Amino acid sequence: MVPMAATELAPGRHFAGLRIERLIGRGANGAVYAVTDPAAGEGPQAWRALKLLAPQGGDAGDDAAAEAAEAADRLAREAATLQRLVHPGIVRVHRAGGTQGRPWLLMELLGGVDLTRYTRPARLLPEPVVARIGERLARALAHAHARGVVHRDLKPANVVVDWAADRIVLTDFGLAAVAGAERTRTGLVLGSPAFMAPELLAGAPPDAQTDLYALGVLLYQLLTGELPFDAPALGELLRRIAADPAPDPAARSPGVPARLAGLVRGLLAKSPSARPPHALAVADTLAALRSGDAPAARGDASTA
C-alpha cells in the first residue's frame, strides 16, 4: 500500500470528474475529501464527500496486498449497502467507482460533528437530548434491519449530529452485514470491542440484536461519560463484557431518569432475547420517554 501522504490530492485538482476542495481526514487505507460535483449543478447542492482509497503499490507485500483488497472489498460493500438504504438518518451515497486504480465512494457532505464530542464528562448532553438521539438512531437502524442490513459498528464516532439542520446521521457502513452474505475474508467478526455484544464474542453472527446492544453502549456513554465495560487489556475487557452484569447508568449519573436507565440496561442484557424485540420498539419507547421527561439541567445542545 502506498502511504496516503504520498497520494493525497491537492485542492483544485480534478479526480473522477470531481473538483477536490479540501482534505477532511485520512486513515490507514484512504482519505476523505470535500469535493464539488459539476453534475450536481452549482451552489451548496454540488458539495459532496469523496471517500478515496490509497492505490496499492507494485512492490506491496502479501500482507499489504491482502489489506488493500480487504479495504476495497469493504468500500464496495459499503457502496452496495448504502444504495439500498434511503433514510434521513443514514448517510446518502450518490455513486461509486474506481479511477486510476483507486476505489472511491461519493457521499453527501455532512455538517456538524460526530458524537465522540459528547462522550466527555464535561460535555454531556441533557438526558432528553440523548433520548432524542437514541430515538433517531433506532429509527435509522429499523430502516436498515427491515432491509436485511446490520451496521455492525455503531459507536459515537460513526454518528454525526448537525444541530442547525436537526439531523442525526448514521455513517460508515464499511463493516455492514447483509442477510445471507458471507463473513469477512478472515472469518473474524469485525467491530469495536467495547461495543460488541457478548454473543458476538462467543462466535455468533451479527444481527439486529447486536446492533441494539451497541446502541445501549452508545447511550450509556452519552449519559455517563464512561463505557459500561472498560479495561486496560483487551482480554479483560472481553471477559467483563461476557461475564459482568450491566451497570446502571443512573448509579453513575444520578440525573438519568429511571425509565431511561431501565431501557439502557435492557439493551445491554447479556441474552439477545432479553433485549427489546426490535429497533422500532426502542424508538417508540424513547419517544414516549422524551415526551414524559422534563428537561434536565445539564448541558445545552444548542451551544454544546
Protein backbone atom coordinates (compact mmCIF):
# COMPACT_ATOMS: atom_id res chain seq x y z
CA MET A 1 0.00 0.00 0.00
CA VAL A 2 1.38 3.41 -0.96
CA PRO A 3 1.39 5.77 2.08
CA MET A 4 -1.55 8.16 2.00
CA ALA A 5 0.65 11.24 2.46
CA ALA A 6 2.28 10.46 -0.89
CA THR A 7 -1.03 10.09 -2.70
CA GLU A 8 -3.14 12.95 -1.31
CA LEU A 9 -4.96 15.07 -3.84
CA ALA A 10 -4.27 18.80 -3.78
CA PRO A 11 -7.14 21.34 -3.64
CA GLY A 12 -8.12 22.42 -7.14
CA ARG A 13 -7.21 19.09 -8.73
CA HIS A 14 -9.88 17.15 -10.64
CA PHE A 15 -10.44 13.46 -9.98
CA ALA A 16 -13.22 11.25 -11.39
CA GLY A 17 -14.96 14.36 -12.70
CA LEU A 18 -14.91 15.99 -9.26
CA ARG A 19 -13.03 19.06 -8.05
CA ILE A 20 -11.04 18.50 -4.85
CA GLU A 21 -11.75 21.33 -2.39
CA ARG A 22 -10.08 20.21 0.83
CA LEU A 23 -8.93 17.19 2.82
CA ILE A 24 -11.36 16.27 5.61
CA GLY A 25 -9.46 13.40 7.17
CA ARG A 26 -7.25 10.42 6.49
CA GLY A 27 -6.85 6.87 7.75
CA ALA A 28 -4.52 3.94 7.21
CA ASN A 29 -6.15 2.91 3.93
CA GLY A 30 -7.57 6.10 2.49
CA ALA A 31 -8.77 9.65 2.88
CA VAL A 32 -11.98 11.67 2.74
CA TYR A 33 -12.20 14.92 0.78
CA ALA A 34 -14.75 17.67 0.43
CA VAL A 35 -15.38 17.98 -3.30
CA THR A 36 -17.71 19.74 -5.69
CA ASP A 37 -19.59 17.75 -8.29
CA PRO A 38 -20.33 19.64 -11.54
CA ALA A 39 -23.01 17.06 -12.35
CA ALA A 40 -24.99 18.29 -9.34
CA GLY A 41 -25.12 21.90 -10.57
CA GLU A 42 -23.83 24.88 -8.65
CA GLY A 43 -24.20 26.09 -5.09
CA PRO A 44 -24.45 24.10 -1.82
CA GLN A 45 -26.07 21.09 -3.52
CA ALA A 46 -22.86 20.50 -5.50
CA TRP A 47 -20.78 19.73 -2.40
CA ARG A 48 -20.04 16.07 -1.70
CA ALA A 49 -17.74 13.89 0.40
CA LEU A 50 -15.34 11.64 -1.52
CA LYS A 51 -14.01 8.59 0.30
CA LEU A 52 -10.92 7.52 -1.65
CA LEU A 53 -8.67 4.54 -1.05
CA ALA A 54 -4.91 4.69 -1.46
CA PRO A 55 -3.51 2.87 -4.52
CA GLN A 56 -1.76 -0.43 -3.99
CA GLY A 57 1.96 -0.18 -4.72
CA GLY A 58 3.52 -2.58 -7.18
CA ASP A 59 6.03 -3.78 -4.58
CA ALA A 60 3.47 -4.32 -1.85
CA GLY A 61 3.98 -7.49 0.17
CA ASP A 62 1.39 -10.20 0.65
CA ASP A 63 0.07 -8.67 3.88
CA ALA A 64 -0.22 -5.19 2.36
CA ALA A 65 -1.91 -6.58 -0.74
CA ALA A 66 -4.38 -8.51 1.40
CA GLU A 67 -5.09 -5.40 3.49
CA ALA A 68 -5.66 -3.34 0.35
CA ALA A 69 -8.01 -5.98 -1.05
CA GLU A 70 -9.92 -6.10 2.24
CA ALA A 71 -10.27 -2.30 2.27
CA ALA A 72 -11.51 -2.27 -1.32
CA ASP A 73 -14.00 -5.01 -0.51
CA ARG A 74 -15.32 -3.06 2.49
CA LEU A 75 -15.72 0.07 0.36
CA ALA A 76 -17.60 -1.87 -2.32
CA ARG A 77 -19.80 -3.42 0.36
CA GLU A 78 -20.45 0.00 1.89
CA ALA A 79 -21.48 1.39 -1.50
CA ALA A 80 -23.81 -1.54 -2.22
CA THR A 81 -25.30 -1.35 1.27
CA LEU A 82 -25.94 2.38 1.28
CA GLN A 83 -27.51 2.32 -2.17
CA ARG A 84 -30.29 0.12 -0.77
CA LEU A 85 -30.87 2.38 2.26
CA VAL A 86 -32.68 5.70 1.79
CA HIS A 87 -33.41 7.33 5.12
CA PRO A 88 -32.79 10.80 6.61
CA GLY A 89 -30.84 9.20 9.45
CA ILE A 90 -28.44 7.31 7.16
CA VAL A 91 -25.73 8.98 5.11
CA ARG A 92 -26.65 9.07 1.43
CA VAL A 93 -24.39 7.64 -1.26
CA HIS A 94 -24.51 9.22 -4.73
CA ARG A 95 -22.27 6.87 -6.70
CA ALA A 96 -19.15 4.74 -6.51
CA GLY A 97 -16.42 3.63 -8.85
CA GLY A 98 -12.71 3.23 -9.44
CA THR A 99 -10.34 5.69 -11.10
CA GLN A 100 -6.62 5.28 -11.70
CA GLY A 101 -6.67 2.06 -9.71
CA ARG A 102 -8.27 3.72 -6.69
CA PRO A 103 -11.74 2.68 -5.48
CA TRP A 104 -13.92 5.60 -4.33
CA LEU A 105 -17.32 6.37 -2.85
CA LEU A 106 -19.15 9.68 -3.33
CA MET A 107 -21.50 10.57 -0.46
CA GLU A 108 -23.40 13.53 0.88
CA LEU A 109 -21.22 16.01 2.75
CA LEU A 110 -22.46 16.21 6.31
CA GLY A 111 -22.25 19.24 8.57
CA GLY A 112 -21.85 19.04 12.32
CA VAL A 113 -19.64 16.86 14.50
CA ASP A 114 -19.54 13.22 15.50
CA LEU A 115 -20.88 12.13 18.86
CA THR A 116 -17.48 11.49 20.44
CA ARG A 117 -17.55 15.20 21.30
CA TYR A 118 -20.36 14.50 23.75
CA THR A 119 -18.90 11.45 25.48
CA ARG A 120 -16.62 13.54 27.70
CA PRO A 121 -17.91 14.15 31.25
CA ALA A 122 -17.61 17.93 30.81
CA ARG A 123 -19.71 17.95 27.63
CA LEU A 124 -22.56 15.55 28.38
CA LEU A 125 -25.89 16.43 26.80
CA PRO A 126 -29.23 16.76 28.63
CA GLU A 127 -30.94 13.41 29.07
CA PRO A 128 -33.92 14.30 26.82
CA VAL A 129 -31.47 15.18 24.04
CA VAL A 130 -29.71 11.83 24.50
CA ALA A 131 -33.11 10.14 24.26
CA ARG A 132 -33.84 12.05 21.04
CA ILE A 133 -30.51 10.95 19.58
CA GLY A 134 -31.26 7.37 20.57
CA GLU A 135 -34.72 7.54 19.03
CA ARG A 136 -33.39 8.85 15.71
CA LEU A 137 -30.66 6.21 15.61
CA ALA A 138 -33.12 3.45 16.45
CA ARG A 139 -35.38 4.51 13.57
CA ALA A 140 -32.40 4.51 11.20
CA LEU A 141 -31.46 1.03 12.43
CA ALA A 142 -35.06 -0.14 11.99
CA HIS A 143 -34.92 1.00 8.36
CA ALA A 144 -31.67 -0.89 7.80
CA HIS A 145 -32.79 -4.02 9.65
CA ALA A 146 -36.03 -4.16 7.65
CA ARG A 147 -33.86 -4.41 4.54
CA GLY A 148 -31.61 -7.09 5.93
CA VAL A 149 -28.70 -4.81 6.81
CA VAL A 150 -26.85 -4.91 10.15
CA HIS A 151 -24.49 -1.98 10.77
CA ARG A 152 -22.01 -3.93 12.97
CA ASP A 153 -20.02 -0.88 14.08
CA LEU A 154 -22.42 1.51 15.80
CA LYS A 155 -20.44 3.86 18.05
CA PRO A 156 -20.22 7.65 18.66
CA ALA A 157 -17.52 8.14 16.02
CA ASN A 158 -19.92 6.80 13.37
CA VAL A 159 -22.79 9.15 14.23
CA VAL A 160 -22.84 12.76 13.03
CA VAL A 161 -25.07 15.34 14.71
CA ASP A 162 -25.90 18.60 12.97
CA TRP A 163 -27.82 20.79 15.40
CA ALA A 164 -28.51 23.53 12.85
CA ALA A 165 -30.12 21.08 10.41
CA ASP A 166 -31.69 18.98 13.18
CA ARG A 167 -30.10 15.84 11.77
CA ILE A 168 -28.58 12.80 13.44
CA VAL A 169 -26.95 10.62 10.79
CA LEU A 170 -25.54 7.12 10.97
CA THR A 171 -22.38 6.75 8.85
CA ASP A 172 -19.64 4.25 7.98
CA PHE A 173 -21.33 1.08 6.75
CA GLY A 174 -17.99 -0.44 5.76
CA LEU A 175 -18.48 -3.37 8.14
CA ALA A 176 -22.20 -3.76 7.48
CA ALA A 177 -23.50 -7.29 7.10
CA VAL A 178 -26.26 -8.18 4.67
CA ALA A 179 -28.50 -11.11 5.50
CA GLY A 180 -27.25 -14.23 3.73
CA ALA A 181 -23.84 -12.75 2.89
CA GLU A 182 -20.59 -14.42 3.81
CA ARG A 183 -18.46 -13.10 6.65
CA THR A 184 -15.13 -11.34 6.24
CA ARG A 185 -12.12 -12.79 4.44
CA THR A 186 -10.53 -13.80 7.75
CA GLY A 187 -13.74 -15.21 9.20
CA LEU A 188 -13.44 -12.85 12.16
CA VAL A 189 -16.22 -10.66 13.43
CA LEU A 190 -15.01 -7.09 12.97
CA GLY A 191 -16.01 -4.07 15.00
CA SER A 192 -15.10 -2.00 18.05
CA PRO A 193 -14.63 -4.36 21.03
CA ALA A 194 -16.25 -2.14 23.68
CA PHE A 195 -19.46 -2.03 21.58
CA MET A 196 -19.61 -5.74 20.71
CA ALA A 197 -22.40 -7.85 22.18
CA PRO A 198 -21.48 -10.90 24.29
CA GLU A 199 -22.86 -13.32 21.69
CA LEU A 200 -20.52 -11.85 19.05
CA LEU A 201 -17.58 -12.62 21.30
CA ALA A 202 -18.88 -16.19 21.55
CA GLY A 203 -18.85 -16.54 17.75
CA ALA A 204 -22.47 -15.82 16.88
CA PRO A 205 -23.12 -13.94 13.61
CA PRO A 206 -24.07 -10.25 13.81
CA ASP A 207 -27.77 -9.49 13.68
CA ALA A 208 -30.25 -6.77 14.63
CA GLN A 209 -29.88 -7.61 18.32
CA THR A 210 -26.13 -6.99 18.23
CA ASP A 211 -26.83 -3.51 16.80
CA LEU A 212 -29.26 -2.88 19.67
CA TYR A 213 -26.60 -3.87 22.19
CA ALA A 214 -24.20 -1.37 20.59
CA LEU A 215 -26.92 1.28 20.80
CA GLY A 216 -27.14 0.56 24.52
CA VAL A 217 -23.39 1.07 24.91
CA LEU A 218 -23.61 4.34 22.97
CA LEU A 219 -26.49 5.65 25.10
CA TYR A 220 -24.73 4.61 28.30
CA GLN A 221 -21.61 6.52 27.23
CA LEU A 222 -23.60 9.64 26.31
CA LEU A 223 -25.38 9.57 29.67
CA THR A 224 -22.39 8.90 31.91
CA GLY A 225 -19.23 9.84 30.02
CA GLU A 226 -17.98 6.27 30.54
CA LEU A 227 -18.22 2.92 28.81
CA PRO A 228 -20.30 0.28 30.63
CA PHE A 229 -17.35 -2.10 30.41
CA ASP A 230 -13.75 -0.96 30.17
CA ALA A 231 -10.31 -2.38 30.91
CA PRO A 232 -6.70 -1.59 30.01
CA ALA A 233 -6.21 -5.00 28.37
CA LEU A 234 -8.37 -6.41 25.58
CA GLY A 235 -8.67 -9.82 27.21
CA GLU A 236 -10.01 -8.34 30.44
CA LEU A 237 -12.42 -6.12 28.51
CA LEU A 238 -13.84 -9.11 26.65
CA ARG A 239 -14.17 -11.06 29.91
CA ARG A 240 -16.11 -8.22 31.52
CA ILE A 241 -18.45 -7.89 28.55
CA ALA A 242 -19.12 -11.62 28.64
CA ALA A 243 -19.50 -12.08 32.40
CA ASP A 244 -20.10 -8.86 34.36
CA PRO A 245 -23.65 -7.57 34.85
CA ALA A 246 -24.51 -4.38 33.02
CA PRO A 247 -24.05 -1.36 35.29
CA ASP A 248 -26.91 1.03 35.96
CA PRO A 249 -26.32 4.41 34.23
CA ALA A 250 -28.38 6.11 36.97
CA ALA A 251 -25.91 4.83 39.57
CA ARG A 252 -23.04 6.59 37.81
CA SER A 253 -25.04 9.64 36.75
CA PRO A 254 -27.88 10.26 39.25
CA GLY A 255 -29.74 12.65 36.92
CA VAL A 256 -30.63 9.84 34.48
CA PRO A 257 -34.40 9.12 34.71
CA ALA A 258 -35.21 5.64 35.98
CA ARG A 259 -37.16 4.64 32.85
CA LEU A 260 -34.35 5.71 30.54
CA ALA A 261 -31.81 3.87 32.70
CA GLY A 262 -34.01 0.78 32.58
CA LEU A 263 -34.16 0.86 28.80
CA VAL A 264 -30.38 1.14 28.56
CA ARG A 265 -29.94 -1.80 30.94
CA GLY A 266 -32.36 -3.77 28.77
CA LEU A 267 -30.34 -3.02 25.65
CA LEU A 268 -27.21 -4.21 27.47
CA ALA A 269 -28.76 -7.53 28.50
CA LYS A 270 -26.42 -10.49 28.06
CA SER A 271 -29.05 -12.55 26.28
CA PRO A 272 -30.40 -11.20 22.97
CA SER A 273 -33.87 -12.47 23.90
CA ALA A 274 -33.85 -10.24 26.99
CA ARG A 275 -33.30 -7.09 24.93
CA PRO A 276 -36.12 -5.12 23.27
CA PRO A 277 -37.57 -7.12 20.36
CA HIS A 278 -36.56 -4.72 17.59
CA ALA A 279 -35.24 -1.22 16.88
CA LEU A 280 -38.66 0.27 16.23
CA ALA A 281 -39.78 -0.72 19.73
CA VAL A 282 -36.71 1.05 21.12
CA ALA A 283 -37.50 4.18 19.09
CA ASP A 284 -41.11 4.25 20.27
CA THR A 285 -40.07 3.77 23.90
CA LEU A 286 -37.55 6.60 23.68
CA ALA A 287 -40.14 8.88 22.05
CA ALA A 288 -42.52 8.18 24.93
CA LEU A 289 -39.79 8.80 27.48
CA ARG A 290 -38.90 12.12 25.85
CA SER A 291 -42.47 13.34 25.90
CA GLY A 292 -42.79 12.48 29.57
CA ASP A 293 -39.42 13.64 30.89
CA ALA A 294 -38.80 17.21 31.99
CA PRO A 295 -35.61 18.78 30.59
CA ALA A 296 -32.62 18.08 32.78
CA ALA A 297 -30.36 20.86 33.98
CA ARG A 298 -27.24 19.54 32.33
CA GLY A 299 -25.59 20.90 29.21
CA ASP A 300 -27.20 22.71 26.32
CA ALA A 301 -27.39 21.09 22.90
CA SER A 302 -27.66 24.46 21.18
CA THR A 303 -24.27 25.57 22.49
CA ALA A 304 -22.53 22.24 23.18
